[in-house]
């Protein structure tokens, strides 16, 4: 949740930034008030429109042909994206800036195995990538 | 489609508004401010060299960036870049960068094995079967009245601030799983309700690490360890922390009687 996230670069100028306050989703998370306040404050600070409703219904109701979303491991985000695609809305998922480029080497394994493949890249600004590569990683 | 307010005169006003929106939510707002400017202020305070020296201590120079990182308000890349900028030699930032890498690592584990988030990855290496662990978090833990002063202090902090130092998280997790013999899932769920940085991968996999379902031996601690790292800020008197006041040998035989003192060398 920041305007510097590559998803905004991908969406370009015409974007409308929407944060959906989905009561059903949020109450399922079981978060206490402090986290809800924190998250809401982040959305306001980012200059997003905050819209209340069911995520899929809100997005469908926008009448837009294309939605950009930040990549996430959250299965809910995938379900929503599938729901949008099913009604003909194009969904572009944009990855976060990479933190490391792992050297090739099979399975992830435990942390120190990962670190031996990650260290060189991790110790360089922008993971040792050029700015172009850094932001060109559409998912 | 209902548009919600985004202009507030104060944080109090914002909190009151959210309370009305979410009458089901428990607890109170906390003092950690959301948003990019607050995150940038925290980022500007990062001191990689001091971090490397003091991060294990309760009053050490940790970054407190976790809630911002978790919610994408700053990226791991930005924190790493900032860390490299403010040290004369890259090695001086390595400890911090390695901790950032732990987050990246847990996310990758989750991406590869989403089914690991709530199930035991391996059996417990405690001498006990998973079925021998309680399913629910005991109410005295949830309420912070375990009778162990330092733990009750940490629980209060978790509930009020939504943040805990890494060591305090390890202590509470070890207490829940090993001292009280409750499944890690119950504790992980409890943490996720309270932590502003609550993250399925970092949290649940760390709980599994403490529990030994994702490590080779259970993590335990004693009062001496708490005293070393938190002695300046927390009540660590033996009379208020009896359950923890023991040597590791004593704890091993008390907590893992079936292992015959073979929990492994720390
Ligand atoms: C039982 C348990 C539960 C945890 N639950 C969470 C959680 O829900 N969310 C979460 O972000 N972290 C979790 N952690 C990891 C760690 O405790 C916190 O990330 C850290 O304490 C946050 O404080 P900080 O920002 O001051 O960290 P710093 O020490 O300043 O580290 C900087 C950043 O690196 C990352 N980081 C550091 N250590 C770890 C680690 N061990 N694992 C993953 N990332 C790390 C975090 O993003 C952190 O903000 C948990 C650890 C344990 C033992």
PDB file of N, CA, C and O in Angstrom, chain B residues 3-75:
ATOM      1  N   UNK B   3     -19.170   5.078  -0.486  1.00  0.00           N
ATOM      2  CA  UNK B   3     -17.829   5.660  -0.308  1.00  0.00           C
ATOM      3  C   UNK B   3     -17.623   6.038   1.139  1.00  0.00           C
ATOM      4  O   UNK B   3     -18.484   6.654   1.754  1.00  0.00           O
ATOM      5  N   UNK B   4     -16.480   5.685   1.666  1.00  0.00           N
ATOM      6  CA  UNK B   4     -16.204   5.974   3.076  1.00  0.00           C
ATOM      7  C   UNK B   4     -15.343   7.221   3.210  1.00  0.00           C
ATOM      8  O   UNK B   4     -14.673   7.635   2.253  1.00  0.00           O
ATOM      9  N   UNK B   5     -15.346   7.783   4.398  1.00  0.00           N
ATOM     10  CA  UNK B   5     -14.573   9.017   4.642  1.00  0.00           C
ATOM     11  C   UNK B   5     -13.072   8.760   4.616  1.00  0.00           C
ATOM     12  O   UNK B   5     -12.612   7.713   5.063  1.00  0.00           O
ATOM     13  N   UNK B   6     -12.317   9.711   4.145  1.00  0.00           N
ATOM     14  CA  UNK B   6     -10.858   9.565   4.217  1.00  0.00           C
ATOM     15  C   UNK B   6     -10.198  10.817   4.817  1.00  0.00           C
ATOM     16  O   UNK B   6      -8.990  10.893   4.917  1.00  0.00           O
ATOM     17  N   UNK B   7     -11.014  11.807   5.183  1.00  0.00           N
ATOM     18  CA  UNK B   7     -10.432  13.025   5.765  1.00  0.00           C
ATOM     19  C   UNK B   7     -10.791  13.079   7.246  1.00  0.00           C
ATOM     20  O   UNK B   7     -11.963  13.063   7.611  1.00  0.00           O
ATOM     21  N   UNK B   8      -9.780  13.090   8.065  1.00  0.00           N
ATOM     22  CA  UNK B   8     -10.028  13.101   9.501  1.00  0.00           C
ATOM     23  C   UNK B   8      -9.180  14.185  10.141  1.00  0.00           C
ATOM     24  O   UNK B   8      -8.021  14.376   9.759  1.00  0.00           O
ATOM     25  N   UNK B   9      -9.748  14.849  11.113  1.00  0.00           N
ATOM     26  CA  UNK B   9      -9.014  15.919  11.778  1.00  0.00           C
ATOM     27  C   UNK B   9      -7.938  15.341  12.700  1.00  0.00           C
ATOM     28  O   UNK B   9      -6.920  15.976  12.949  1.00  0.00           O
ATOM     29  N   UNK B  10      -8.157  14.150  13.203  1.00  0.00           N
ATOM     30  CA  UNK B  10      -7.192  13.571  14.135  1.00  0.00           C
ATOM     31  C   UNK B  10      -7.280  12.049  14.082  1.00  0.00           C
ATOM     32  O   UNK B  10      -8.232  11.490  13.532  1.00  0.00           O
ATOM     33  N   UNK B  11      -6.294  11.412  14.678  1.00  0.00           N
ATOM     34  CA  UNK B  11      -6.309   9.949  14.743  1.00  0.00           C
ATOM     35  C   UNK B  11      -7.467   9.469  15.619  1.00  0.00           C
ATOM     36  O   UNK B  11      -8.021   8.409  15.386  1.00  0.00           O
ATOM     37  N   UNK B  12      -7.817  10.251  16.620  1.00  0.00           N
ATOM     38  CA  UNK B  12      -8.937   9.866  17.490  1.00  0.00           C
ATOM     39  C   UNK B  12     -10.229   9.781  16.670  1.00  0.00           C
ATOM     40  O   UNK B  12     -11.022   8.874  16.828  1.00  0.00           O
ATOM     41  N   UNK B  13     -10.386  10.783  15.799  1.00  0.00           N
ATOM     42  CA  UNK B  13     -11.581  10.799  14.967  1.00  0.00           C
ATOM     43  C   UNK B  13     -11.611   9.586  14.030  1.00  0.00           C
ATOM     44  O   UNK B  13     -12.637   8.926  13.860  1.00  0.00           O
ATOM     45  N   UNK B  14     -10.457   9.306  13.435  1.00  0.00           N
ATOM     46  CA  UNK B  14     -10.339   8.136  12.564  1.00  0.00           C
ATOM     47  C   UNK B  14     -10.680   6.857  13.332  1.00  0.00           C
ATOM     48  O   UNK B  14     -11.461   6.025  12.871  1.00  0.00           O
ATOM     49  N   UNK B  15     -10.103   6.707  14.537  1.00  0.00           N
ATOM     50  CA  UNK B  15     -10.338   5.492  15.332  1.00  0.00           C
ATOM     51  C   UNK B  15     -11.816   5.342  15.669  1.00  0.00           C
ATOM     52  O   UNK B  15     -12.369   4.248  15.591  1.00  0.00           O
ATOM     53  N   UNK B  16     -12.453   6.440  16.026  1.00  0.00           N
ATOM     54  CA  UNK B  16     -13.871   6.387  16.381  1.00  0.00           C
ATOM     55  C   UNK B  16     -14.692   5.961  15.156  1.00  0.00           C
ATOM     56  O   UNK B  16     -15.642   5.187  15.261  1.00  0.00           O
ATOM     57  N   UNK B  17     -14.295   6.461  14.007  1.00  0.00           N
ATOM     58  CA  UNK B  17     -14.991   6.121  12.761  1.00  0.00           C
ATOM     59  C   UNK B  17     -14.866   4.615  12.465  1.00  0.00           C
ATOM     60  O   UNK B  17     -15.842   3.950  12.133  1.00  0.00           O
ATOM     61  N   UNK B  18     -13.654   4.077  12.627  1.00  0.00           N
ATOM     62  CA  UNK B  18     -13.437   2.647  12.349  1.00  0.00           C
ATOM     63  C   UNK B  18     -14.190   1.800  13.377  1.00  0.00           C
ATOM     64  O   UNK B  18     -14.725   0.745  13.057  1.00  0.00           O
ATOM     65  N   UNK B  19     -14.232   2.271  14.590  1.00  0.00           N
ATOM     66  CA  UNK B  19     -14.970   1.522  15.604  1.00  0.00           C
ATOM     67  C   UNK B  19     -16.444   1.385  15.214  1.00  0.00           C
ATOM     68  O   UNK B  19     -17.056   0.336  15.355  1.00  0.00           O
ATOM     69  N   UNK B  20     -16.989   2.452  14.657  1.00  0.00           N
ATOM     70  CA  UNK B  20     -18.387   2.394  14.206  1.00  0.00           C
ATOM     71  C   UNK B  20     -18.568   1.476  13.006  1.00  0.00           C
ATOM     72  O   UNK B  20     -19.563   0.775  12.899  1.00  0.00           O
ATOM     73  N   UNK B  21     -17.564   1.509  12.110  1.00  0.00           N
ATOM     74  CA  UNK B  21     -17.646   0.648  10.919  1.00  0.00           C
ATOM     75  C   UNK B  21     -17.564  -0.823  11.289  1.00  0.00           C
ATOM     76  O   UNK B  21     -18.128  -1.680  10.617  1.00  0.00           O
ATOM     77  N   UNK B  22     -16.804  -1.120  12.327  1.00  0.00           N
ATOM     78  CA  UNK B  22     -16.519  -2.516  12.678  1.00  0.00           C
ATOM     79  C   UNK B  22     -16.882  -2.791  14.131  1.00  0.00           C
ATOM     80  O   UNK B  22     -15.990  -3.028  14.957  1.00  0.00           O
ATOM     81  N   UNK B  23     -18.172  -2.801  14.425  1.00  0.00           N
ATOM     82  CA  UNK B  23     -18.582  -2.999  15.820  1.00  0.00           C
ATOM     83  C   UNK B  23     -18.129  -4.362  16.367  1.00  0.00           C
ATOM     84  O   UNK B  23     -18.064  -4.554  17.573  1.00  0.00           O
ATOM     85  N   UNK B  24     -17.799  -5.296  15.467  1.00  0.00           N
ATOM     86  CA  UNK B  24     -17.366  -6.629  15.891  1.00  0.00           C
ATOM     87  C   UNK B  24     -15.909  -6.667  16.339  1.00  0.00           C
ATOM     88  O   UNK B  24     -15.471  -7.646  16.944  1.00  0.00           O
ATOM     89  N   UNK B  25     -15.144  -5.621  16.024  1.00  0.00           N
ATOM     90  CA  UNK B  25     -13.695  -5.668  16.303  1.00  0.00           C
ATOM     91  C   UNK B  25     -13.415  -5.432  17.788  1.00  0.00           C
ATOM     92  O   UNK B  25     -13.985  -4.538  18.400  1.00  0.00           O
ATOM     93  N   UNK B  26     -12.508  -6.237  18.338  1.00  0.00           N
ATOM     94  CA  UNK B  26     -12.185  -6.114  19.754  1.00  0.00           C
ATOM     95  C   UNK B  26     -11.029  -5.156  19.986  1.00  0.00           C
ATOM     96  O   UNK B  26     -10.227  -4.897  19.088  1.00  0.00           O
ATOM     97  N   UNK B  27     -10.933  -4.649  21.208  1.00  0.00           N
ATOM     98  CA  UNK B  27      -9.773  -3.859  21.622  1.00  0.00           C
ATOM     99  C   UNK B  27      -9.873  -2.395  21.242  1.00  0.00           C
ATOM    100  O   UNK B  27     -10.936  -1.883  20.882  1.00  0.00           O
ATOM    101  N   UNK B  28      -8.714  -1.736  21.336  1.00  0.00           N
ATOM    102  CA  UNK B  28      -8.610  -0.287  21.108  1.00  0.00           C
ATOM    103  C   UNK B  28      -7.613  -0.038  19.990  1.00  0.00           C
ATOM    104  O   UNK B  28      -6.847  -0.923  19.633  1.00  0.00           O
ATOM    105  N   UNK B  29      -7.608   1.187  19.470  1.00  0.00           N
ATOM    106  CA  UNK B  29      -6.570   1.563  18.506  1.00  0.00           C
ATOM    107  C   UNK B  29      -5.232   1.649  19.246  1.00  0.00           C
ATOM    108  O   UNK B  29      -5.200   1.701  20.471  1.00  0.00           O
ATOM    109  N   UNK B  30      -4.116   1.666  18.521  1.00  0.00           N
ATOM    110  CA  UNK B  30      -2.819   1.806  19.182  1.00  0.00           C
ATOM    111  C   UNK B  30      -2.071   2.993  18.587  1.00  0.00           C
ATOM    112  O   UNK B  30      -2.550   3.643  17.668  1.00  0.00           O
ATOM    113  N   UNK B  31      -0.876   3.248  19.117  1.00  0.00           N
ATOM    114  CA  UNK B  31      -0.214   4.498  18.738  1.00  0.00           C
ATOM    115  C   UNK B  31       0.575   4.404  17.428  1.00  0.00           C
ATOM    116  O   UNK B  31       1.021   5.422  16.914  1.00  0.00           O
ATOM    117  N   UNK B  32       0.756   3.203  16.881  1.00  0.00           N
ATOM    118  CA  UNK B  32       1.529   3.114  15.632  1.00  0.00           C
ATOM    119  C   UNK B  32       0.731   3.699  14.471  1.00  0.00           C
ATOM    120  O   UNK B  32      -0.367   3.264  14.165  1.00  0.00           O
ATOM    121  N   UNK B  33       1.343   4.688  13.845  1.00  0.00           N
ATOM    122  CA  UNK B  33       0.644   5.429  12.803  1.00  0.00           C
ATOM    123  C   UNK B  33       0.790   4.736  11.459  1.00  0.00           C
ATOM    124  O   UNK B  33       1.884   4.311  11.100  1.00  0.00           O
ATOM    125  N   UNK B  34      -0.288   4.628  10.712  1.00  0.00           N
ATOM    126  CA  UNK B  34      -0.221   4.046   9.383  1.00  0.00           C
ATOM    127  C   UNK B  34       0.235   5.065   8.351  1.00  0.00           C
ATOM    128  O   UNK B  34       0.229   6.270   8.609  1.00  0.00           O
ATOM    129  N   UNK B  35       0.652   4.584   7.176  1.00  0.00           N
ATOM    130  CA  UNK B  35       0.949   5.495   6.069  1.00  0.00           C
ATOM    131  C   UNK B  35       2.429   5.632   5.752  1.00  0.00           C
ATOM    132  O   UNK B  35       3.291   5.365   6.580  1.00  0.00           O
ATOM    133  N   UNK B  36       2.672   6.105   4.542  1.00  0.00           N
ATOM    134  CA  UNK B  36       4.023   6.182   4.004  1.00  0.00           C
ATOM    135  C   UNK B  36       4.932   7.147   4.786  1.00  0.00           C
ATOM    136  O   UNK B  36       6.095   6.854   5.005  1.00  0.00           O
ATOM    137  N   UNK B  37       4.402   8.289   5.224  1.00  0.00           N
ATOM    138  CA  UNK B  37       5.293   9.240   5.914  1.00  0.00           C
ATOM    139  C   UNK B  37       5.793   8.656   7.212  1.00  0.00           C
ATOM    140  O   UNK B  37       6.983   8.795   7.551  1.00  0.00           O
ATOM    141  N   UNK B  38       4.897   8.000   7.941  1.00  0.00           N
ATOM    142  CA  UNK B  38       5.314   7.372   9.201  1.00  0.00           C
ATOM    143  C   UNK B  38       6.360   6.299   8.920  1.00  0.00           C
ATOM    144  O   UNK B  38       7.359   6.166   9.640  1.00  0.00           O
ATOM    145  N   UNK B  39       6.146   5.544   7.844  1.00  0.00           N
ATOM    146  CA  UNK B  39       7.104   4.488   7.486  1.00  0.00           C
ATOM    147  C   UNK B  39       8.455   5.108   7.130  1.00  0.00           C
ATOM    148  O   UNK B  39       9.516   4.594   7.505  1.00  0.00           O
ATOM    149  N   UNK B  40       8.411   6.238   6.423  1.00  0.00           N
ATOM    150  CA  UNK B  40       9.678   6.871   6.030  1.00  0.00           C
ATOM    151  C   UNK B  40      10.433   7.430   7.234  1.00  0.00           C
ATOM    152  O   UNK B  40      11.658   7.412   7.258  1.00  0.00           O
ATOM    153  N   UNK B  41       9.678   7.887   8.209  1.00  0.00           N
ATOM    154  CA  UNK B  41      10.362   8.350   9.431  1.00  0.00           C
ATOM    155  C   UNK B  41      11.069   7.171  10.108  1.00  0.00           C
ATOM    156  O   UNK B  41      12.202   7.291  10.559  1.00  0.00           O
ATOM    157  N   UNK B  42      10.403   6.033  10.163  1.00  0.00           N
ATOM    158  CA  UNK B  42      11.022   4.845  10.765  1.00  0.00           C
ATOM    159  C   UNK B  42      12.235   4.406   9.940  1.00  0.00           C
ATOM    160  O   UNK B  42      13.274   4.006  10.485  1.00  0.00           O
ATOM    161  N   UNK B  43      12.102   4.516   8.642  1.00  0.00           N
ATOM    162  CA  UNK B  43      13.201   4.126   7.755  1.00  0.00           C
ATOM    163  C   UNK B  43      14.422   5.029   7.965  1.00  0.00           C
ATOM    164  O   UNK B  43      15.565   4.572   7.945  1.00  0.00           O
ATOM    165  N   UNK B  44      14.160   6.308   8.188  1.00  0.00           N
ATOM    166  CA  UNK B  44      15.257   7.259   8.382  1.00  0.00           C
ATOM    167  C   UNK B  44      16.019   6.975   9.681  1.00  0.00           C
ATOM    168  O   UNK B  44      17.168   7.371   9.829  1.00  0.00           O
ATOM    169  N   UNK B  45      15.370   6.301  10.615  1.00  0.00           N
ATOM    170  CA  UNK B  45      16.025   6.011  11.903  1.00  0.00           C
ATOM    171  C   UNK B  45      16.851   4.721  11.886  1.00  0.00           C
ATOM    172  O   UNK B  45      17.504   4.394  12.861  1.00  0.00           O
ATOM    173  N   UNK B  46      16.793   3.978  10.781  1.00  0.00           N
ATOM    174  CA  UNK B  46      17.491   2.691  10.722  1.00  0.00           C
ATOM    175  C   UNK B  46      19.008   2.878  10.876  1.00  0.00           C
ATOM    176  O   UNK B  46      19.594   3.725  10.212  1.00  0.00           O
ATOM    177  N   UNK B  47      19.581   2.095  11.786  1.00  0.00           N
ATOM    178  CA  UNK B  47      21.038   2.163  12.008  1.00  0.00           C
ATOM    179  C   UNK B  47      21.612   0.761  11.940  1.00  0.00           C
ATOM    180  O   UNK B  47      21.647   0.054  12.946  1.00  0.00           O
ATOM    181  N   UNK B  48      22.058   0.362  10.766  1.00  0.00           N
ATOM    182  CA  UNK B  48      22.439  -1.040  10.581  1.00  0.00           C
ATOM    183  C   UNK B  48      23.537  -1.531  11.529  1.00  0.00           C
ATOM    184  O   UNK B  48      23.469  -2.679  11.989  1.00  0.00           O
ATOM    185  N   UNK B  49      24.509  -0.702  11.843  1.00  0.00           N
ATOM    186  CA  UNK B  49      25.605  -1.183  12.686  1.00  0.00           C
ATOM    187  C   UNK B  49      25.126  -1.388  14.126  1.00  0.00           C
ATOM    188  O   UNK B  49      25.408  -2.423  14.750  1.00  0.00           O
ATOM    189  N   UNK B  50      24.369  -0.420  14.628  1.00  0.00           N
ATOM    190  CA  UNK B  50      23.818  -0.565  15.979  1.00  0.00           C
ATOM    191  C   UNK B  50      22.843  -1.730  16.021  1.00  0.00           C
ATOM    192  O   UNK B  50      22.763  -2.472  17.003  1.00  0.00           O
ATOM    193  N   UNK B  51      22.125  -1.909  14.942  1.00  0.00           N
ATOM    194  CA  UNK B  51      21.193  -3.032  14.841  1.00  0.00           C
ATOM    195  C   UNK B  51      21.929  -4.359  15.051  1.00  0.00           C
ATOM    196  O   UNK B  51      21.510  -5.208  15.837  1.00  0.00           O
ATOM    197  N   UNK B  52      23.029  -4.499  14.349  1.00  0.00           N
ATOM    198  CA  UNK B  52      23.783  -5.759  14.426  1.00  0.00           C
ATOM    199  C   UNK B  52      24.245  -6.028  15.859  1.00  0.00           C
ATOM    200  O   UNK B  52      24.243  -7.162  16.320  1.00  0.00           O
ATOM    201  N   UNK B  53      24.607  -4.975  16.572  1.00  0.00           N
ATOM    202  CA  UNK B  53      25.122  -5.144  17.945  1.00  0.00           C
ATOM    203  C   UNK B  53      24.019  -5.389  18.960  1.00  0.00           C
ATOM    204  O   UNK B  53      24.215  -6.126  19.913  1.00  0.00           O
ATOM    205  N   UNK B  54      22.866  -4.760  18.771  1.00  0.00           N
ATOM    206  CA  UNK B  54      21.905  -4.691  19.882  1.00  0.00           C
ATOM    207  C   UNK B  54      20.548  -5.333  19.621  1.00  0.00           C
ATOM    208  O   UNK B  54      19.693  -5.339  20.492  1.00  0.00           O
ATOM    209  N   UNK B  55      20.341  -5.877  18.432  1.00  0.00           N
ATOM    210  CA  UNK B  55      18.979  -6.273  18.047  1.00  0.00           C
ATOM    211  C   UNK B  55      18.360  -7.340  18.956  1.00  0.00           C
ATOM    212  O   UNK B  55      17.149  -7.457  19.043  1.00  0.00           O
ATOM    213  N   UNK B  56      19.202  -8.148  19.610  1.00  0.00           N
ATOM    214  CA  UNK B  56      18.638  -9.200  20.466  1.00  0.00           C
ATOM    215  C   UNK B  56      18.075  -8.674  21.777  1.00  0.00           C
ATOM    216  O   UNK B  56      17.382  -9.393  22.488  1.00  0.00           O
ATOM    217  N   UNK B  57      18.402  -7.443  22.128  1.00  0.00           N
ATOM    218  CA  UNK B  57      17.984  -6.906  23.418  1.00  0.00           C
ATOM    219  C   UNK B  57      16.638  -6.199  23.323  1.00  0.00           C
ATOM    220  O   UNK B  57      16.332  -5.552  22.313  1.00  0.00           O
ATOM    221  N   UNK B  58      15.880  -6.309  24.401  1.00  0.00           N
ATOM    222  CA  UNK B  58      14.556  -5.700  24.449  1.00  0.00           C
ATOM    223  C   UNK B  58      14.591  -4.217  24.119  1.00  0.00           C
ATOM    224  O   UNK B  58      13.668  -3.688  23.499  1.00  0.00           O
ATOM    225  N   UNK B  59      15.662  -3.534  24.545  1.00  0.00           N
ATOM    226  CA  UNK B  59      15.757  -2.101  24.249  1.00  0.00           C
ATOM    227  C   UNK B  59      16.757  -1.838  23.115  1.00  0.00           C
ATOM    228  O   UNK B  59      17.269  -0.739  22.967  1.00  0.00           O
ATOM    229  N   UNK B  60      17.008  -2.846  22.290  1.00  0.00           N
ATOM    230  CA  UNK B  60      17.972  -2.706  21.187  1.00  0.00           C
ATOM    231  C   UNK B  60      17.404  -1.904  20.022  1.00  0.00           C
ATOM    232  O   UNK B  60      16.210  -1.593  19.983  1.00  0.00           O
ATOM    233  N   UNK B  61      18.298  -1.581  19.087  1.00  0.00           N
ATOM    234  CA  UNK B  61      17.935  -0.710  17.956  1.00  0.00           C
ATOM    235  C   UNK B  61      17.288  -1.487  16.814  1.00  0.00           C
ATOM    236  O   UNK B  61      17.815  -1.513  15.706  1.00  0.00           O
ATOM    237  N   UNK B  62      16.140  -2.105  17.099  1.00  0.00           N
ATOM    238  CA  UNK B  62      15.441  -2.774  15.995  1.00  0.00           C
ATOM    239  C   UNK B  62      14.656  -1.719  15.215  1.00  0.00           C
ATOM    240  O   UNK B  62      14.439  -0.605  15.710  1.00  0.00           O
ATOM    241  N   UNK B  63      14.244  -2.061  14.015  1.00  0.00           N
ATOM    242  CA  UNK B  63      13.700  -1.018  13.138  1.00  0.00           C
ATOM    243  C   UNK B  63      12.223  -0.704  13.375  1.00  0.00           C
ATOM    244  O   UNK B  63      11.763   0.379  13.032  1.00  0.00           O
ATOM    245  N   UNK B  64      11.471  -1.654  13.886  1.00  0.00           N
ATOM    246  CA  UNK B  64      10.014  -1.537  14.039  1.00  0.00           C
ATOM    247  C   UNK B  64       9.328  -1.200  12.712  1.00  0.00           C
ATOM    248  O   UNK B  64       8.333  -0.489  12.661  1.00  0.00           O
ATOM    249  N   UNK B  65       9.885  -1.729  11.650  1.00  0.00           N
ATOM    250  CA  UNK B  65       9.297  -1.496  10.321  1.00  0.00           C
ATOM    251  C   UNK B  65       8.300  -2.579   9.914  1.00  0.00           C
ATOM    252  O   UNK B  65       7.661  -2.483   8.865  1.00  0.00           O
ATOM    253  N   UNK B  66       8.159  -3.603  10.741  1.00  0.00           N
ATOM    254  CA  UNK B  66       7.452  -4.806  10.270  1.00  0.00           C
ATOM    255  C   UNK B  66       6.027  -4.559   9.788  1.00  0.00           C
ATOM    256  O   UNK B  66       5.610  -5.128   8.783  1.00  0.00           O
ATOM    257  N   UNK B  67       5.259  -3.721  10.478  1.00  0.00           N
ATOM    258  CA  UNK B  67       3.869  -3.505  10.048  1.00  0.00           C
ATOM    259  C   UNK B  67       3.841  -2.811   8.680  1.00  0.00           C
ATOM    260  O   UNK B  67       2.982  -3.102   7.844  1.00  0.00           O
ATOM    261  N   UNK B  68       4.797  -1.910   8.446  1.00  0.00           N
ATOM    262  CA  UNK B  68       4.842  -1.211   7.151  1.00  0.00           C
ATOM    263  C   UNK B  68       5.261  -2.174   6.042  1.00  0.00           C
ATOM    264  O   UNK B  68       4.721  -2.141   4.941  1.00  0.00           O
ATOM    265  N   UNK B  69       6.243  -3.015   6.365  1.00  0.00           N
ATOM    266  CA  UNK B  69       6.694  -3.990   5.360  1.00  0.00           C
ATOM    267  C   UNK B  69       5.556  -4.961   5.050  1.00  0.00           C
ATOM    268  O   UNK B  69       5.240  -5.225   3.891  1.00  0.00           O
ATOM    269  N   UNK B  70       4.916  -5.436   6.086  1.00  0.00           N
ATOM    270  CA  UNK B  70       3.832  -6.415   5.897  1.00  0.00           C
ATOM    271  C   UNK B  70       2.725  -5.861   4.996  1.00  0.00           C
ATOM    272  O   UNK B  70       2.153  -6.576   4.189  1.00  0.00           O
ATOM    273  N   UNK B  71       2.427  -4.589   5.127  1.00  0.00           N
ATOM    274  CA  UNK B  71       1.330  -4.016   4.346  1.00  0.00           C
ATOM    275  C   UNK B  71       1.811  -3.305   3.082  1.00  0.00           C
ATOM    276  O   UNK B  71       1.072  -2.533   2.488  1.00  0.00           O
ATOM    277  N   UNK B  72       3.058  -3.542   2.697  1.00  0.00           N
ATOM    278  CA  UNK B  72       3.555  -2.983   1.441  1.00  0.00           C
ATOM    279  C   UNK B  72       3.732  -1.479   1.460  1.00  0.00           C
ATOM    280  O   UNK B  72       3.804  -0.849   0.415  1.00  0.00           O
ATOM    281  N   UNK B  73       3.806  -0.884   2.649  1.00  0.00           N
ATOM    282  CA  UNK B  73       3.985   0.570   2.735  1.00  0.00           C
ATOM    283  C   UNK B  73       5.443   0.923   2.413  1.00  0.00           C
ATOM    284  O   UNK B  73       5.733   1.981   1.859  1.00  0.00           O
ATOM    285  N   UNK B  74       6.347   0.033   2.772  1.00  0.00           N
ATOM    286  CA  UNK B  74       7.722   0.075   2.237  1.00  0.00           C
ATOM    287  C   UNK B  74       8.061  -1.342   1.766  1.00  0.00           C
ATOM    288  O   UNK B  74       7.544  -2.310   2.313  1.00  0.00           O
ATOM    289  N   UNK B  75       8.953  -1.427   0.782  1.00  0.00           N
ATOM    290  CA  UNK B  75       9.335  -2.760   0.294  1.00  0.00           C
ATOM    291  C   UNK B  75      10.623  -3.203   0.968  1.00  0.00           C
ATOM    292  O   UNK B  75      11.395  -2.369   1.464  1.00  0.00           O
TER     293      UNK B  75
END
